[in-house]
Coordinates of C-alpha atoms in Angstrom, one line a residue:
M1 CA 159.6 167.7 106.2
H2 CA 162.5 167.4 103.9
R3 CA 162.4 168.2 100.2
L4 CA 163.2 166.6 97.0
D5 CA 166.5 167.6 95.6
L6 CA 166.0 167.8 91.9
T7 CA 169.6 167.9 91.4
K8 CA 169.7 164.2 92.4
M9 CA 166.5 162.8 91.1
P10 CA 167.3 159.0 89.6
R11 CA 167.4 159.1 85.8
H12 CA 165.5 155.9 85.7
V13 CA 162.5 154.6 88.1
A14 CA 161.2 150.7 87.9
I15 CA 158.0 150.0 89.4
I16 CA 156.5 146.6 90.4
M17 CA 152.8 147.4 90.7
D18 CA 151.8 144.6 93.3
G19 CA 148.9 144.5 95.5
N20 CA 146.0 145.7 93.2
G21 CA 144.0 142.2 94.2
R22 CA 144.9 142.0 97.7
W23 CA 143.8 145.8 98.2
A24 CA 140.2 144.9 96.5
K25 CA 140.1 141.8 99.0
K26 CA 140.7 144.1 101.8
K27 CA 137.8 146.3 100.5
L28 CA 135.7 143.7 99.9
R29 CA 135.3 144.2 96.2
R30 CA 136.5 142.1 93.2
R31 CA 140.3 141.7 92.2
V32 CA 139.1 143.6 88.7
F33 CA 138.5 147.1 91.2
G34 CA 141.9 146.9 92.7
H35 CA 143.2 146.7 88.8
E36 CA 141.2 149.7 87.9
E37 CA 142.4 151.7 90.9
G38 CA 145.8 150.8 89.7
A39 CA 145.1 152.2 86.6
I40 CA 145.0 155.5 88.4
S41 CA 147.9 155.4 90.3
A42 CA 149.8 154.8 87.4
R43 CA 148.3 157.7 85.9
E44 CA 149.4 160.1 88.5
I45 CA 153.1 158.3 88.9
I46 CA 153.0 159.0 85.0
R47 CA 152.4 162.7 85.5
S48 CA 154.5 162.8 88.7
C49 CA 157.5 161.4 87.1
H50 CA 156.8 164.1 84.4
K51 CA 156.8 166.9 86.9
F52 CA 159.8 166.2 88.8
G53 CA 161.6 165.4 84.9
I54 CA 162.9 161.7 85.6
P55 CA 163.1 160.6 82.5
F56 CA 163.2 157.1 82.3
L57 CA 160.0 155.0 83.9
T58 CA 159.2 151.2 83.3
L59 CA 156.5 150.1 85.0
Y60 CA 155.4 146.4 85.2
A61 CA 152.1 145.6 84.0
F62 CA 152.1 141.9 83.3
S63 CA 154.5 139.4 83.6
K64 CA 154.8 136.1 81.8
E65 CA 153.4 134.4 85.0
N66 CA 150.6 136.0 85.0
W67 CA 149.0 134.5 82.6
Q68 CA 148.4 132.0 85.3
R69 CA 145.7 133.6 86.7
P70 CA 142.1 132.5 86.5
A71 CA 140.8 133.5 83.0
M72 CA 138.4 135.6 83.6
E73 CA 141.1 138.1 85.8
V74 CA 143.4 137.9 83.0
E75 CA 140.5 138.9 80.5
A76 CA 139.6 142.0 82.4
I77 CA 143.1 143.1 82.9
W78 CA 143.9 143.1 79.3
H79 CA 140.5 145.0 78.7
L80 CA 141.6 147.3 81.2
L81 CA 144.8 148.1 79.6
K82 CA 143.4 148.3 76.4
R83 CA 141.1 151.3 78.2
F84 CA 143.9 152.6 79.7
L85 CA 145.8 153.0 76.4
I86 CA 143.0 154.3 74.9
S87 CA 142.3 157.0 77.2
E88 CA 146.0 158.3 78.5
L89 CA 146.9 158.9 74.6
P90 CA 145.7 162.4 74.6
E91 CA 148.0 163.5 77.7
L92 CA 150.8 161.7 76.7
I93 CA 151.0 163.0 73.3
E94 CA 150.2 166.6 74.9
K95 CA 152.8 166.4 77.4
E96 CA 154.8 164.7 74.6
V97 CA 155.5 161.3 76.8
R98 CA 156.8 158.1 74.7
L99 CA 155.4 154.7 75.6
I100 CA 157.5 151.9 74.5
H101 CA 156.5 148.3 75.0
I102 CA 158.9 146.3 76.2
G103 CA 157.9 142.4 76.6
D104 CA 157.1 140.1 73.7
A105 CA 154.1 141.0 71.5
D106 CA 153.7 137.3 70.6
G107 CA 150.4 136.4 72.8
I108 CA 148.9 139.5 73.5
P109 CA 145.4 139.8 72.4
P110 CA 145.3 141.0 69.2
D111 CA 143.1 144.4 69.9
V112 CA 145.1 145.2 72.6
A113 CA 148.3 145.0 70.4
E114 CA 146.8 147.2 68.1
E115 CA 146.0 149.8 70.4
L116 CA 149.5 149.5 71.8
R117 CA 151.3 149.9 68.9
R118 CA 148.8 152.8 67.5
V119 CA 150.1 154.7 71.1
T120 CA 153.7 153.6 70.6
D121 CA 153.6 154.8 67.0
R122 CA 152.0 157.8 68.1
T123 CA 154.3 159.2 70.3
S124 CA 157.7 157.8 69.0
G125 CA 159.1 161.2 68.6
F126 CA 158.5 162.0 72.0
S127 CA 161.4 162.2 74.8
S128 CA 160.3 164.4 77.6
L129 CA 159.8 161.3 79.8
I130 CA 160.0 157.7 78.2
V131 CA 157.7 155.0 79.8
N132 CA 158.6 151.6 79.7
L133 CA 155.3 149.6 79.7
A134 CA 156.2 145.9 80.7
L135 CA 153.6 143.9 79.0
N136 CA 153.7 140.4 78.8
Y137 CA 157.3 140.7 79.9
G138 CA 159.7 138.2 82.0
G139 CA 163.1 138.8 82.7
R140 CA 164.7 135.6 82.1
Q141 CA 162.8 134.9 78.8
E142 CA 164.1 138.7 78.0
I143 CA 168.1 137.6 78.7
V144 CA 167.8 134.0 76.9
R145 CA 166.0 135.9 73.7
A146 CA 169.2 138.5 74.0
A147 CA 171.5 135.8 74.1
A148 CA 169.9 134.0 71.2
K149 CA 170.1 137.1 69.2
L150 CA 173.8 137.9 70.0
A151 CA 174.5 134.1 69.2
E152 CA 172.7 134.5 65.7
D153 CA 174.9 137.8 65.0
A154 CA 177.8 136.0 65.9
G155 CA 177.2 133.0 63.6
N156 CA 176.7 135.6 61.0
G157 CA 180.0 137.3 61.3
K158 CA 178.6 140.5 63.2
C159 CA 180.4 140.2 66.0
L160 CA 183.2 138.4 67.5
P161 CA 183.1 136.1 70.7
G162 CA 185.9 138.1 72.1
D163 CA 184.1 141.3 71.2
I164 CA 181.6 140.6 73.5
T165 CA 181.1 142.6 76.9
A166 CA 178.1 144.0 79.2
E167 CA 178.0 147.0 77.4
S168 CA 177.3 145.1 74.2
F169 CA 175.3 142.6 75.5
A170 CA 172.7 144.9 76.9
R171 CA 172.0 146.2 73.3
Y172 CA 170.4 142.9 72.6
L173 CA 167.6 144.0 75.6
F174 CA 164.4 145.6 75.6
T175 CA 165.7 148.6 77.4
A176 CA 168.7 148.8 75.1
H177 CA 167.3 152.3 74.5
A178 CA 167.4 153.3 78.5
P179 CA 170.2 153.6 81.2
D180 CA 169.8 151.1 83.9
P181 CA 167.0 151.5 86.9
D182 CA 168.5 153.6 89.3
L183 CA 165.6 153.1 91.7
L184 CA 163.3 149.7 91.7
I185 CA 160.3 150.3 94.1
R186 CA 157.9 147.1 95.1
T187 CA 154.8 148.4 96.5
G188 CA 152.6 145.4 98.5
G189 CA 155.2 144.3 100.8
E190 CA 156.8 141.2 99.1
Q191 CA 160.6 141.0 99.2
R192 CA 161.0 139.2 95.6
V193 CA 162.0 140.8 92.2
S194 CA 159.3 138.8 90.2
N195 CA 161.3 137.9 87.1
F196 CA 161.8 141.8 86.6
L197 CA 164.7 143.1 84.9
L198 CA 167.0 141.3 86.3
W199 CA 169.9 142.1 84.1
Q200 CA 169.3 145.7 84.8
I201 CA 168.8 146.2 88.3
A202 CA 172.2 144.7 88.7
Y203 CA 172.9 148.1 91.1
A204 CA 169.6 149.9 91.7
E205 CA 168.6 150.6 95.1
I206 CA 165.7 148.9 96.3
Y207 CA 162.8 150.3 98.0
V208 CA 159.9 148.0 99.4
T209 CA 156.6 149.7 100.7
E210 CA 154.0 148.0 102.5
L211 CA 151.3 149.8 100.7
Y212 CA 149.2 148.4 97.7
W213 CA 149.7 149.7 94.4
P214 CA 146.4 151.6 94.2
E215 CA 147.1 153.5 97.7
F216 CA 150.8 154.5 96.0
R217 CA 150.5 158.0 94.3
E218 CA 152.4 160.9 94.4
P219 CA 152.9 161.7 98.0
Q220 CA 154.1 157.8 98.2
L221 CA 156.5 158.4 95.4
I222 CA 158.2 160.9 97.0
E223 CA 158.7 159.3 100.3
A224 CA 160.8 156.6 97.9
L225 CA 162.5 159.0 96.1
L226 CA 163.6 161.0 99.3
D227 CA 164.6 157.6 100.8
Y228 CA 166.8 157.2 97.6
Q229 CA 168.3 160.8 98.1
S230 CA 169.5 159.8 101.4
R231 CA 171.3 156.4 100.0
E232 CA 175.2 156.4 99.6
R233 CA 175.6 154.9 96.1
R234 CA 179.0 153.4 96.1
F235 CA 179.1 151.1 93.2
G236 CA 181.8 148.6 94.5
K237 CA 183.8 151.7 96.1
T238 CA 184.0 152.7 99.9
G239 CA 182.6 155.7 100.9
E240 CA 185.6 157.3 100.6
Q241 CA 186.3 157.0 97.4
I242 CA 182.8 158.6 96.3

């Protein structure tokens, strides 16, 4: 059995947590049951990343497109997210894990937004693991938002068009505080990125598993990390140049 090399861990793991509803349907349960079990997976993966010394984790919790789901399911998801934030805060503090919201604050239900602010404020001084929670998030919308802010700064004379680089543009993104993901994991078997971190995953290794998110726990994360460690990351170079 292969063992993880803790010296070759990704700095940043991003996860598209897909398949809660399909898992629940397979169990002949309501879709919200899948989201509840998915929250348990999220808790375990945060713990595992902390244990393995992975400094950044981004979880895709609620996308811009998710608003199109049935209203009862959307309401249930937000209620569950609020419960999750309340229940996880003590452990985040204990383990000195920082939670950061990436996405648009506008549109999030006020009670959830208030709890989100409370958790992000209470954990703002921590750095053992930084968890980016992507809520009300869309990759294209993020890029448009960044471009608009950059254009505003250029119009105010804070920067010149000739000074704009990929690095300077990235500072306008929600993830300006984090390196780009090294590993993108998608559960549920779908072969697409679903408007997630479109700028940031340019060179991410992509790992897709048929397992639904409620089935993805530490052993499955280890499998993904082992797969990542088996790959040769060339970034445009040849294997001989690495």
